[in-house]
PDB file of C-alpha atoms and ligand atoms in Angstrom:
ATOM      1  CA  UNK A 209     -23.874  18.373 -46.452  1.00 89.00           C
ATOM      2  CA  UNK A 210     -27.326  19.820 -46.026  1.00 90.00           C
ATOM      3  CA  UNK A 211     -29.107  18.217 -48.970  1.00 92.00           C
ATOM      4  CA  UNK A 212     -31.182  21.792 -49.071  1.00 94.00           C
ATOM      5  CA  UNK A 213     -27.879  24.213 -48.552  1.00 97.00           C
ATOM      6  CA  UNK A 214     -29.718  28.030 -47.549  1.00 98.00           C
ATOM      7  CA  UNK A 215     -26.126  29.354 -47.466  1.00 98.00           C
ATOM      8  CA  UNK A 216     -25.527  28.162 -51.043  1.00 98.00           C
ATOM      9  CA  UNK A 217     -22.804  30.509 -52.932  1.00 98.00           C
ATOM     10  CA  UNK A 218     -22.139  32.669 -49.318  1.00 98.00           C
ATOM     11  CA  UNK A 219     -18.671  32.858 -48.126  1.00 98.00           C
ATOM     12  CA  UNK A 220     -18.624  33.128 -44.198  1.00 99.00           C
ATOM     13  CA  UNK A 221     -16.231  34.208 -41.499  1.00 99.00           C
ATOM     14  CA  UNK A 222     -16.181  32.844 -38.374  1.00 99.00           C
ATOM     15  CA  UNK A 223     -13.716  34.084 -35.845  1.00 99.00           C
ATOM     16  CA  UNK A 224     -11.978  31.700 -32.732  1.00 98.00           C
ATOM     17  CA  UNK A 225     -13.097  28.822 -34.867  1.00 98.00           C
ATOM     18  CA  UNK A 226     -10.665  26.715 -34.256  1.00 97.00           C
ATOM     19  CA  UNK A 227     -12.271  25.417 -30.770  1.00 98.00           C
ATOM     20  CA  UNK A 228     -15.502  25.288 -28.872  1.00 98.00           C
ATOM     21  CA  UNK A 229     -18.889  26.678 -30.145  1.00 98.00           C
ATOM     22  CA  UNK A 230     -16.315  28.492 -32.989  1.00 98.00           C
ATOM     23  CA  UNK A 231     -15.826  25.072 -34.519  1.00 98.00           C
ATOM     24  CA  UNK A 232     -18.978  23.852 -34.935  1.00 98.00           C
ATOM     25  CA  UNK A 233     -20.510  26.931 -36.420  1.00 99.00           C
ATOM     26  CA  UNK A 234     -17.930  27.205 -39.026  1.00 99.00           C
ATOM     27  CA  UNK A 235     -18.881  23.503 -39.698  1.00 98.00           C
ATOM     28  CA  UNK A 236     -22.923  24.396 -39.603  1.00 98.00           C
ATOM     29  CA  UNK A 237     -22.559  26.809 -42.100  1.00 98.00           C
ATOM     30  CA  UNK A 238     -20.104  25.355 -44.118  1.00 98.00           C
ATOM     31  CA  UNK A 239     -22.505  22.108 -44.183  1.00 98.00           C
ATOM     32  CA  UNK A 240     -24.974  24.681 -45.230  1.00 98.00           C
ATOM     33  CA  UNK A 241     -22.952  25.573 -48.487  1.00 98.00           C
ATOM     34  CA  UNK A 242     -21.214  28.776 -47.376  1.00 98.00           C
ATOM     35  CA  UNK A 243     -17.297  28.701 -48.080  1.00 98.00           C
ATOM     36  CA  UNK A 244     -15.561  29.421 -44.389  1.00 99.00           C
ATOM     37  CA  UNK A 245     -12.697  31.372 -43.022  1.00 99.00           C
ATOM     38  CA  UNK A 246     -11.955  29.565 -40.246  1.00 99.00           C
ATOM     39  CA  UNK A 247      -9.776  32.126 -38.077  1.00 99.00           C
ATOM     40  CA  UNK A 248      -7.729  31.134 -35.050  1.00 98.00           C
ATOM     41  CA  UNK A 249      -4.477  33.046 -33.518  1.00 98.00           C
ATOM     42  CA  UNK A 250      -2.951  30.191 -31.629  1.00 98.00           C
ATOM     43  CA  UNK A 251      -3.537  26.081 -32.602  1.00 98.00           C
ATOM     44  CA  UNK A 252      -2.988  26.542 -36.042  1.00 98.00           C
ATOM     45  CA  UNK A 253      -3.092  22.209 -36.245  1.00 98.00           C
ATOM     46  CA  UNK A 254      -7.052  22.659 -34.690  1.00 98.00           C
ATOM     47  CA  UNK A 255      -7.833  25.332 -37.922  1.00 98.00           C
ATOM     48  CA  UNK A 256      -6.380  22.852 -40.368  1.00 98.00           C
ATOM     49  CA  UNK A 257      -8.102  19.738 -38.704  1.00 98.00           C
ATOM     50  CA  UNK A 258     -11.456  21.481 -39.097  1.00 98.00           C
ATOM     51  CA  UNK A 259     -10.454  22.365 -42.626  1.00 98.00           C
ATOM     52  CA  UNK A 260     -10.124  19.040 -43.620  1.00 98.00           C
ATOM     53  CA  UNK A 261     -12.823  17.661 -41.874  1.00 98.00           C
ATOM     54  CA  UNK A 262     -15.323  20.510 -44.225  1.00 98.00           C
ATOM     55  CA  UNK A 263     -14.177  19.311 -47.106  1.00 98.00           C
ATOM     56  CA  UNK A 264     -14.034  15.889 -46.463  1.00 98.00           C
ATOM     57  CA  UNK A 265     -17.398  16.303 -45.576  1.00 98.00           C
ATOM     58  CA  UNK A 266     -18.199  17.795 -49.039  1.00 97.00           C
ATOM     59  CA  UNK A 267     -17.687  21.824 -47.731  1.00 98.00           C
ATOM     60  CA  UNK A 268     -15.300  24.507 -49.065  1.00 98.00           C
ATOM     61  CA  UNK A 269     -13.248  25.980 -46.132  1.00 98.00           C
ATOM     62  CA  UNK A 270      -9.913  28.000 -45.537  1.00 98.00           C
ATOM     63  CA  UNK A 271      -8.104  28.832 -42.271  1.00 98.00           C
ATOM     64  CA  UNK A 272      -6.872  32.397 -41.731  1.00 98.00           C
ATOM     65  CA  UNK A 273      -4.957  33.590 -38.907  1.00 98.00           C
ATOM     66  CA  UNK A 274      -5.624  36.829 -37.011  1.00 98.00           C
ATOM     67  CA  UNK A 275      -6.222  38.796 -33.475  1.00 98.00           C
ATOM     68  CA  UNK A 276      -9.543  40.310 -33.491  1.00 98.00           C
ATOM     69  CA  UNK A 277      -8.251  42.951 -31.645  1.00 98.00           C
ATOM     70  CA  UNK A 278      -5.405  44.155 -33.914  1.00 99.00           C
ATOM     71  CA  UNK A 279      -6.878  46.335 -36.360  1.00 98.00           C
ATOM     72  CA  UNK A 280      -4.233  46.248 -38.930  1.00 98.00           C
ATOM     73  CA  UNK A 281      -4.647  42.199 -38.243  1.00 99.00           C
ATOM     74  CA  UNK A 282      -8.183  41.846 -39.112  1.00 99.00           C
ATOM     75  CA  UNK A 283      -8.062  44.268 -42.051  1.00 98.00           C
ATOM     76  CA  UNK A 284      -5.510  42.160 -43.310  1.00 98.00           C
ATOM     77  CA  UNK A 285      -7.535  39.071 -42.652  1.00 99.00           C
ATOM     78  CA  UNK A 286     -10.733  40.788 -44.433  1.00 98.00           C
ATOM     79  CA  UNK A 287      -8.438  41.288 -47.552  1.00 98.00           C
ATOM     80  CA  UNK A 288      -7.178  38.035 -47.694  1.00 98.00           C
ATOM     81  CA  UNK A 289     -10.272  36.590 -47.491  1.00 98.00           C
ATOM     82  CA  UNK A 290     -12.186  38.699 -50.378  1.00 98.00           C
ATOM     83  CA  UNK A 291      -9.246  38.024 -52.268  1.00 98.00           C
ATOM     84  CA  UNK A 292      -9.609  34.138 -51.894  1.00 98.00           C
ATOM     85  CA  UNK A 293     -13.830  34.116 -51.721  1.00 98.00           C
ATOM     86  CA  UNK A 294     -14.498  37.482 -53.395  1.00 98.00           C
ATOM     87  CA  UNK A 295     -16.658  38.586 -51.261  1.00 98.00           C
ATOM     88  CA  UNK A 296     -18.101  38.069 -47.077  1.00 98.00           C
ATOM     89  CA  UNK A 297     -21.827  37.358 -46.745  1.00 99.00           C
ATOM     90  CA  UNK A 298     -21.743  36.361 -43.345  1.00 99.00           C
ATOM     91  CA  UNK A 299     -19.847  37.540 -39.992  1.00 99.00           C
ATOM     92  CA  UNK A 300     -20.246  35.445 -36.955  1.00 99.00           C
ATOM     93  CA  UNK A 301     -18.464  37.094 -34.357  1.00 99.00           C
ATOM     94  CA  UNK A 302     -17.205  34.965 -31.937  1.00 98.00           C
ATOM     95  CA  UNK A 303     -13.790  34.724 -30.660  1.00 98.00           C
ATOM     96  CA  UNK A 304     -13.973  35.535 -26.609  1.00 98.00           C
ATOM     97  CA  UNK A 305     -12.171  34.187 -23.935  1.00 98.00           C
ATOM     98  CA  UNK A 306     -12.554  34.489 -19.728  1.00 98.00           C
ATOM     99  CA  UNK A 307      -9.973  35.961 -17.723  1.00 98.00           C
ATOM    100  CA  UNK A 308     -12.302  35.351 -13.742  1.00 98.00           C
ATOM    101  CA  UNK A 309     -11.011  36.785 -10.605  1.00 98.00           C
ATOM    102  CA  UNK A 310     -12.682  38.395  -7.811  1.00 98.00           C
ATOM    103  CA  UNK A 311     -12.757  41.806  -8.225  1.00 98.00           C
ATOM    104  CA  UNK A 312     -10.601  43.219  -5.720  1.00 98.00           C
ATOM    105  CA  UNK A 313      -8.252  41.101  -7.501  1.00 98.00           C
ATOM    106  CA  UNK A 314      -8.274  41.917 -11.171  1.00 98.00           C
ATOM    107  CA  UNK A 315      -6.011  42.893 -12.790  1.00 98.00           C
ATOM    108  CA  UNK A 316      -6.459  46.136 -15.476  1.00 98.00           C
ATOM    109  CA  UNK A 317      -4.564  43.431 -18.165  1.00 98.00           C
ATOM    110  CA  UNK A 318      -7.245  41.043 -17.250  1.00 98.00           C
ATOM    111  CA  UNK A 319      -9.878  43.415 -17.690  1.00 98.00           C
ATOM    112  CA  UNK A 320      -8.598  45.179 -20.575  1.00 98.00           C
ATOM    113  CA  UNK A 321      -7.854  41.681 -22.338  1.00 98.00           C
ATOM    114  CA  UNK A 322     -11.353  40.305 -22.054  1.00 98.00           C
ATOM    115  CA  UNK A 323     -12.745  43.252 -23.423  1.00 99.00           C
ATOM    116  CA  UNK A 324     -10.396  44.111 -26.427  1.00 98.00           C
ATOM    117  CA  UNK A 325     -11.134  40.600 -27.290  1.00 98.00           C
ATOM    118  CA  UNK A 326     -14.701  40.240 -26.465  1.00 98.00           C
ATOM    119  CA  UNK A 327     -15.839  43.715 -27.425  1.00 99.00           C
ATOM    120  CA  UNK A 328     -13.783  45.630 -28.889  1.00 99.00           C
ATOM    121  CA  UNK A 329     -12.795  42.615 -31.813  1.00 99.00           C
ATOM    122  CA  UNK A 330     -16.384  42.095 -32.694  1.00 99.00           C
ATOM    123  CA  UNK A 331     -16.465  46.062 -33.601  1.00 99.00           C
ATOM    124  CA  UNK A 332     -13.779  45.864 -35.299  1.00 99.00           C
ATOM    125  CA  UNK A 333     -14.730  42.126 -37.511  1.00 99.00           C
ATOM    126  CA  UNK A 334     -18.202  43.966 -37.802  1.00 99.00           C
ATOM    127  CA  UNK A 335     -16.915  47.015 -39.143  1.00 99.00           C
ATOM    128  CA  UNK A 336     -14.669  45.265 -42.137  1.00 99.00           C
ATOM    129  CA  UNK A 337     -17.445  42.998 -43.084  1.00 99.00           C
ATOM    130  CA  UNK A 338     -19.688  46.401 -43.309  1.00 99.00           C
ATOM    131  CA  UNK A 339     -17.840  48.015 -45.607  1.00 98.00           C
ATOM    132  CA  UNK A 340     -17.589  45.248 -47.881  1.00 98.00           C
ATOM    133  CA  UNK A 341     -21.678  44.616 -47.348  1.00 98.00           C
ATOM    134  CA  UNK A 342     -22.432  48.186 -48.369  1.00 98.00           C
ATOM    135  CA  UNK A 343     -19.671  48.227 -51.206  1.00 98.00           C
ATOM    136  CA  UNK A 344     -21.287  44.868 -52.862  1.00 98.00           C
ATOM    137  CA  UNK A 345     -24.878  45.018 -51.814  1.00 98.00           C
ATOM    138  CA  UNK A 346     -27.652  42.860 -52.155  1.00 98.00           C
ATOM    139  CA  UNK A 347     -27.014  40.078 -54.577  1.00 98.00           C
ATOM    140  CA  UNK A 348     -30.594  38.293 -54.798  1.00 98.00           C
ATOM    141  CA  UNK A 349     -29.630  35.457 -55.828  1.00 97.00           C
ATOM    142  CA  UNK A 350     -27.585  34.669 -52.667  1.00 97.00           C
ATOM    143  CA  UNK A 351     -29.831  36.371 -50.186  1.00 98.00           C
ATOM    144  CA  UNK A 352     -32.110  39.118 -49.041  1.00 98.00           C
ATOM    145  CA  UNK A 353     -29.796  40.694 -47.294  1.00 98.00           C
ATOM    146  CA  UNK A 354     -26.629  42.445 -47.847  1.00 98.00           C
ATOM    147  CA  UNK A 355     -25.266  40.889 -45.236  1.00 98.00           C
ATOM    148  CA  UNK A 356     -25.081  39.292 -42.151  1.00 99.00           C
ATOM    149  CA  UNK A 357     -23.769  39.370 -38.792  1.00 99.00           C
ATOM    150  CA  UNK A 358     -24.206  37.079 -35.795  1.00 99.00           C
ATOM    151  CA  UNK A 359     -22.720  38.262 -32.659  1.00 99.00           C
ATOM    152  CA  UNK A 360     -22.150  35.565 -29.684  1.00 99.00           C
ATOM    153  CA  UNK A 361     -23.180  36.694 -26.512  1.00 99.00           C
ATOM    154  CA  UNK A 362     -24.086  35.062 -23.342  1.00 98.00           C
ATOM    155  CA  UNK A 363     -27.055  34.318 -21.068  1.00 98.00           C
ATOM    156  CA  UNK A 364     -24.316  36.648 -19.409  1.00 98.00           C
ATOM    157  CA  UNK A 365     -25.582  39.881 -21.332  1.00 98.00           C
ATOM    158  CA  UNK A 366     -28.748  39.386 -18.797  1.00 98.00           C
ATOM    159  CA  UNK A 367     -27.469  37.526 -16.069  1.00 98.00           C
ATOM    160  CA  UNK A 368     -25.248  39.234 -13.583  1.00 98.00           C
ATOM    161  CA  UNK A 369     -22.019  37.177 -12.744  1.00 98.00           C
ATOM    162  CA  UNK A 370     -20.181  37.197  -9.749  1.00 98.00           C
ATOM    163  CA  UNK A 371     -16.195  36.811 -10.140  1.00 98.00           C
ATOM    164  CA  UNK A 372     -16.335  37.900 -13.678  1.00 98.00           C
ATOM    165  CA  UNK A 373     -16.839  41.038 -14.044  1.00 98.00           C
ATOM    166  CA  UNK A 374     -15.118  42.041 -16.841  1.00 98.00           C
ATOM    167  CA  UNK A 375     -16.725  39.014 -18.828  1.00 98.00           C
ATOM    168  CA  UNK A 376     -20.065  40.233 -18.083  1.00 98.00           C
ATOM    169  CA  UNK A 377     -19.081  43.520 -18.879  1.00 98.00           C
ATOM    170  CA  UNK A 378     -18.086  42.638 -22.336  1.00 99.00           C
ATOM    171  CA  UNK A 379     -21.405  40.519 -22.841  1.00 99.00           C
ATOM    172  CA  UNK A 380     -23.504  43.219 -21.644  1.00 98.00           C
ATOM    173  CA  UNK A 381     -21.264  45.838 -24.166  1.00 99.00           C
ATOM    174  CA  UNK A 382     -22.081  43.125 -27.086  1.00 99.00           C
ATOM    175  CA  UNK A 383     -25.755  43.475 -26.770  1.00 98.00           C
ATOM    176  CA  UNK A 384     -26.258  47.494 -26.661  1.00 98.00           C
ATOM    177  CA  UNK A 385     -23.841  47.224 -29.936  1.00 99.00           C
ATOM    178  CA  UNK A 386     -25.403  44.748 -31.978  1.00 99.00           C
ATOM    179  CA  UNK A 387     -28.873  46.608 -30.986  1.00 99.00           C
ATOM    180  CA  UNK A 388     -27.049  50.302 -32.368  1.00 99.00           C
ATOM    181  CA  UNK A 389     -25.614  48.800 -35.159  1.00 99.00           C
ATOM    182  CA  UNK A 390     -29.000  46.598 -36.264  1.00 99.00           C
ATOM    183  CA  UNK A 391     -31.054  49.494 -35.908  1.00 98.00           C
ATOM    184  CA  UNK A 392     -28.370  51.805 -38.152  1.00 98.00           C
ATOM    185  CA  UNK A 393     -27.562  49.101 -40.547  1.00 98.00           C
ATOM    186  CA  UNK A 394     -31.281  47.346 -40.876  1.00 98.00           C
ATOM    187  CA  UNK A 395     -32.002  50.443 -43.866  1.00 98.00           C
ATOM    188  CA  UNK A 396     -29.277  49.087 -45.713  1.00 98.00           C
ATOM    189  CA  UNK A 397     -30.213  45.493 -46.063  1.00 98.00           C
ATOM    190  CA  UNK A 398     -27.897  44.312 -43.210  1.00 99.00           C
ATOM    191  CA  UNK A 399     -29.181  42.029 -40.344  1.00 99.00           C
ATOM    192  CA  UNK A 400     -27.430  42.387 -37.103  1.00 99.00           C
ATOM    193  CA  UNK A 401     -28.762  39.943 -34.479  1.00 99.00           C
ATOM    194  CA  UNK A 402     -26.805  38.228 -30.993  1.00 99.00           C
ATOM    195  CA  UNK A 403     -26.856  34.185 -30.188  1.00 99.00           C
ATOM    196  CA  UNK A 404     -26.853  34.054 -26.205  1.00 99.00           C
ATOM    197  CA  UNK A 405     -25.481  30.422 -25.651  1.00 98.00           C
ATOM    198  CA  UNK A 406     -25.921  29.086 -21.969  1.00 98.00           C
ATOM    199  CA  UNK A 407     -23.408  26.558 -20.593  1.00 98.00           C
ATOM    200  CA  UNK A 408     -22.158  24.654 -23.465  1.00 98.00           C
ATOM    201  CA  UNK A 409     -19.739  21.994 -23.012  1.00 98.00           C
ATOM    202  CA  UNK A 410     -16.328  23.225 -24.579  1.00 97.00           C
ATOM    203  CA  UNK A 411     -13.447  24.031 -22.861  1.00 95.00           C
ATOM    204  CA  UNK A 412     -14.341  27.360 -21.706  1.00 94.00           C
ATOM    205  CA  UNK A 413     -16.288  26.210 -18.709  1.00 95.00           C
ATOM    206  CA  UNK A 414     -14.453  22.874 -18.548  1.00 97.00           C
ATOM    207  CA  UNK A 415     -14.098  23.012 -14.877  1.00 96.00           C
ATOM    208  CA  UNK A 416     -18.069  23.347 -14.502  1.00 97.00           C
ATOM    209  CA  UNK A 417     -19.030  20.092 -16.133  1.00 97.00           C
ATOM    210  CA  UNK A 418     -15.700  17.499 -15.931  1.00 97.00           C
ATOM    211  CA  UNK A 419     -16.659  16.144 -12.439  1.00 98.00           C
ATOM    212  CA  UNK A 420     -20.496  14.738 -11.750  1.00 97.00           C
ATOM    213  CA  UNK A 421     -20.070  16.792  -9.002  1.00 97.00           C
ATOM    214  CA  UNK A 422     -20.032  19.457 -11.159  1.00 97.00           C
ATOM    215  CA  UNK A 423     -21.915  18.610 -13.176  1.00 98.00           C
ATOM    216  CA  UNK A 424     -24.798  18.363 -11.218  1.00 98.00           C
ATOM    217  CA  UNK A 425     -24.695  21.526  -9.545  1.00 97.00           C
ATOM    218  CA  UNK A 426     -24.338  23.050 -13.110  1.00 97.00           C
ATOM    219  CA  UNK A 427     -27.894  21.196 -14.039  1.00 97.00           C
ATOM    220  CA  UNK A 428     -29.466  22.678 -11.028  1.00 97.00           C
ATOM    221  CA  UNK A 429     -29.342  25.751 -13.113  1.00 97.00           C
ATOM    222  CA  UNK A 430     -30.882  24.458 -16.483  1.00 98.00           C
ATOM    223  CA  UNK A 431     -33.984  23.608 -16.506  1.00 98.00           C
ATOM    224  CA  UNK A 432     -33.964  21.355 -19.796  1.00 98.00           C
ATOM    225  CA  UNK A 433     -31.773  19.273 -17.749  1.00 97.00           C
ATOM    226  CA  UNK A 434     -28.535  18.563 -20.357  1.00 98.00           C
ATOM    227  CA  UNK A 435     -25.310  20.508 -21.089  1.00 98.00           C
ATOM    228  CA  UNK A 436     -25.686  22.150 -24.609  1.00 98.00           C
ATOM    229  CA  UNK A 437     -23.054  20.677 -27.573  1.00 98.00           C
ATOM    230  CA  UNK A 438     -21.909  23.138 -29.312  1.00 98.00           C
ATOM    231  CA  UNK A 439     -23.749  21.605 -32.383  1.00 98.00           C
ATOM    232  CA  UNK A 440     -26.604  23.280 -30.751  1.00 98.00           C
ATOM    233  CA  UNK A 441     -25.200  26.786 -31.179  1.00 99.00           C
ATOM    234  CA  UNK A 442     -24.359  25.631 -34.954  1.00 98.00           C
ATOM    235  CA  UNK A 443     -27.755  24.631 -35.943  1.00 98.00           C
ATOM    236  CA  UNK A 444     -28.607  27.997 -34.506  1.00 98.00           C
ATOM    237  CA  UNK A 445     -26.439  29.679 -36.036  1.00 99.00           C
ATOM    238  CA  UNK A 446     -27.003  28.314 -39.888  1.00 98.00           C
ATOM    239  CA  UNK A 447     -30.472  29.349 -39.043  1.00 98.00           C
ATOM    240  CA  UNK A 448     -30.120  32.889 -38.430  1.00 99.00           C
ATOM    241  CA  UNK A 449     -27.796  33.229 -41.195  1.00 99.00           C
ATOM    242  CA  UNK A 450     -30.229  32.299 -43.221  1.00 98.00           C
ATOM    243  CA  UNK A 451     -32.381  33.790 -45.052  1.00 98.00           C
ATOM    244  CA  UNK A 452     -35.164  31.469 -43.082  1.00 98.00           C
ATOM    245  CA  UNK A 453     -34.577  34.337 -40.323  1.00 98.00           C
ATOM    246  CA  UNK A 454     -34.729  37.392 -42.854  1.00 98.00           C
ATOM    247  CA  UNK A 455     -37.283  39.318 -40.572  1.00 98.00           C
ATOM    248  CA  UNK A 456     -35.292  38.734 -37.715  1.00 98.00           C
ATOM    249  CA  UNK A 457     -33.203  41.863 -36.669  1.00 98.00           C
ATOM    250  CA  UNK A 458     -31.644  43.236 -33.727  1.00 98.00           C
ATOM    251  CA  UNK A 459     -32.217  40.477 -31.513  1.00 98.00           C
ATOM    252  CA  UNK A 460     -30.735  37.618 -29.260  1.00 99.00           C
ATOM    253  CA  UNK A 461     -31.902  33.922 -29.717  1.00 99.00           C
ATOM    254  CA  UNK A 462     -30.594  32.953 -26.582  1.00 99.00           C
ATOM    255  CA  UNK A 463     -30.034  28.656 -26.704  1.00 99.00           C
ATOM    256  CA  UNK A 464     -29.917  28.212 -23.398  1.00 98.00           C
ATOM    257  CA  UNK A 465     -31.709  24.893 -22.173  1.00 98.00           C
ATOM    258  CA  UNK A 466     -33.562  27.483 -19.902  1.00 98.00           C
ATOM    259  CA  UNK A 467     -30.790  29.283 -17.979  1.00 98.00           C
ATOM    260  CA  UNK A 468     -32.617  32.592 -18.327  1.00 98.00           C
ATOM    261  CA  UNK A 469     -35.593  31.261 -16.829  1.00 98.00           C
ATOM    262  CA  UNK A 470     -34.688  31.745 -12.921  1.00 95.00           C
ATOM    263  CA  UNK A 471     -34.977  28.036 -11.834  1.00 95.00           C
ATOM    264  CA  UNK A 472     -34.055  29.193  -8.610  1.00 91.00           C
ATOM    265  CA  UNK A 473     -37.660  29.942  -8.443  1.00 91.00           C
ATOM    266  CA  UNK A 474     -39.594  26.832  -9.329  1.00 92.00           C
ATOM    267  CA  UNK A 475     -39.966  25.800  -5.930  1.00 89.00           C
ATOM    268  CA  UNK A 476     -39.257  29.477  -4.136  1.00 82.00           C
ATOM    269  CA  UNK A 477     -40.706  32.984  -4.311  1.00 79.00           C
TER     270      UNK A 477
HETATM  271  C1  LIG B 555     -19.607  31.190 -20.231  1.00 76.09           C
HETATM  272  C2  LIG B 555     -19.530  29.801 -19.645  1.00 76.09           C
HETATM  273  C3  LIG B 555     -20.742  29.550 -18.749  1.00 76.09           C
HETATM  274  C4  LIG B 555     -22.048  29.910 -19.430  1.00 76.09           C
HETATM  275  C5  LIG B 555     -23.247  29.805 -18.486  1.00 76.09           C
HETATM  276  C6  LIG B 555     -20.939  31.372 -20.896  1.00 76.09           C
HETATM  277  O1  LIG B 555     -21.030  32.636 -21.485  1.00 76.09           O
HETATM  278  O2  LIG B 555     -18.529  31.383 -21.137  1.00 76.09           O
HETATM  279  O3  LIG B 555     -18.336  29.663 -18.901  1.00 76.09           O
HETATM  280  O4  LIG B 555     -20.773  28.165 -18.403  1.00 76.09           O
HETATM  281  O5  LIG B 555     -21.965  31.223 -19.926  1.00 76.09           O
HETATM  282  O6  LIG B 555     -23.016  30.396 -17.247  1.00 76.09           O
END
């Protein structure tokens, strides 16, 4: 437990965190003193492992079960989880999944899935935890803000990607939303910002870092020259929860190791 907690008395949801970057932001934040919903719709033993390990760890956690992209599910999910913590001070969108093909091979399910996941579910998580933010308010001894919502992205809202189309589509969707809805919901006390992780080692992109082979063609393309953890994206995350990052609004903190900065041209061009 952060011997400072800045998320002291917050209750947080953070969606898909039952694996991957999820997981570890749930933990930040709940290491940070917020009480977590940790949601997951399939691996219900992953949920309850992370459970345990918050509160053995000194944190106050509970795992909920839900599809972001059922409406009906996530309302139910947002009720459950006011009922248990009162209130939500924090969203972090993150659930998302990749469904790659070439194009002239994807499928309309594939396409359709990664979006009403991707897209489509952070609307909908954002849209529960709104209402609740306007219907509560500031509370100033918790925070500045009504509330808050983190979005993940990708370096994949900026960087084109062949063979996944519909991924990229739902990255680039994420970041004109979180932009409308910032700039609509800044007046009323709510931040709305992105995190734009780059290739962090979870088992998303396992194929891209479990050989050296790999590996090393995946560091050709960071310049920091390591794989992120997804402890990275936590500490991030905790961060722009925070009230630390009050002034922040509308934006992505990409963590990235340097992905965005074309190393394709450090020798080239
Ligand atoms: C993707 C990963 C990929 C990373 C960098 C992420 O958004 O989910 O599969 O490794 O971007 O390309």
């Amino acid at each position: 437990m952060n011997p400072t907690p800045r998320l002291k008395g917050q209750s947080a949801l953070v969606t898909g965190a039952n694996s991957g970057i999820g997981l570890e932001v749930a933990y930040a934040l709940a290491m940070d003193g917020a009480s977590v919903v940790v949601n997951y719709v399939t691996h219900p033993e992953a949920a309850d492992d992370l459970v345990k390990r918050i509160e053995n760890d000194g944190g106050k956690a509970m795992a909920l079960k839900a599809d972001v992209s059922n409406e009906a599910e996530v309302q139910a999910m947002f009720q459950q989880m006011c009922a248990a913590y009162g209130t939500i001070d924090i969203l972090v969108n993150n659930a998302g999944i990749q469904k790659d093909s070439p194009l002239e091979q994807m499928s309309l399910a594939d396409w359709q899935l990664v979006l009403n996941i991707n897209l489509t579910g952070q609307f909908l998580c954002t849209r529960e935890a709104v209402r609740e933010f306007l219907r509560r308010g500031v509370v100033p001894e918790r925070s500045c803000a009504a509330g808050k919502v983190i979005c993940m992205s990708s370096v994949h809202e900026v960087i084109p990607w062949a063979g996944h189309a519909n991924y990229a589509a739902s990255k680039g969707g994420i970041n004109m939303m979180m932009k409308s809805m910032a700039q609509e919901l800044a007046p009323r006390k709510i931040r709305v910002n992105s995190i734009g992780p780059g290739a962090i080692q979870t088992p998303i992109n396992r194929e891209a870092w479990d050989t050296p082979e790999a590996l090393n063609r995946l560091l050709t393309l960071i310049p920091y020259g390591r794989i992120g953890q997804p402890s990275d994206i936590g500490k991030a995350a905790a961060w722009l929860a925070s009230d630390e990052a009050d002034y922040v609004n509308g934006t992505t903190l990409f963590v990235d190791g340097g992905m965005l900065l074309y190393p394709g041209f450090s020798t080239n061009g």
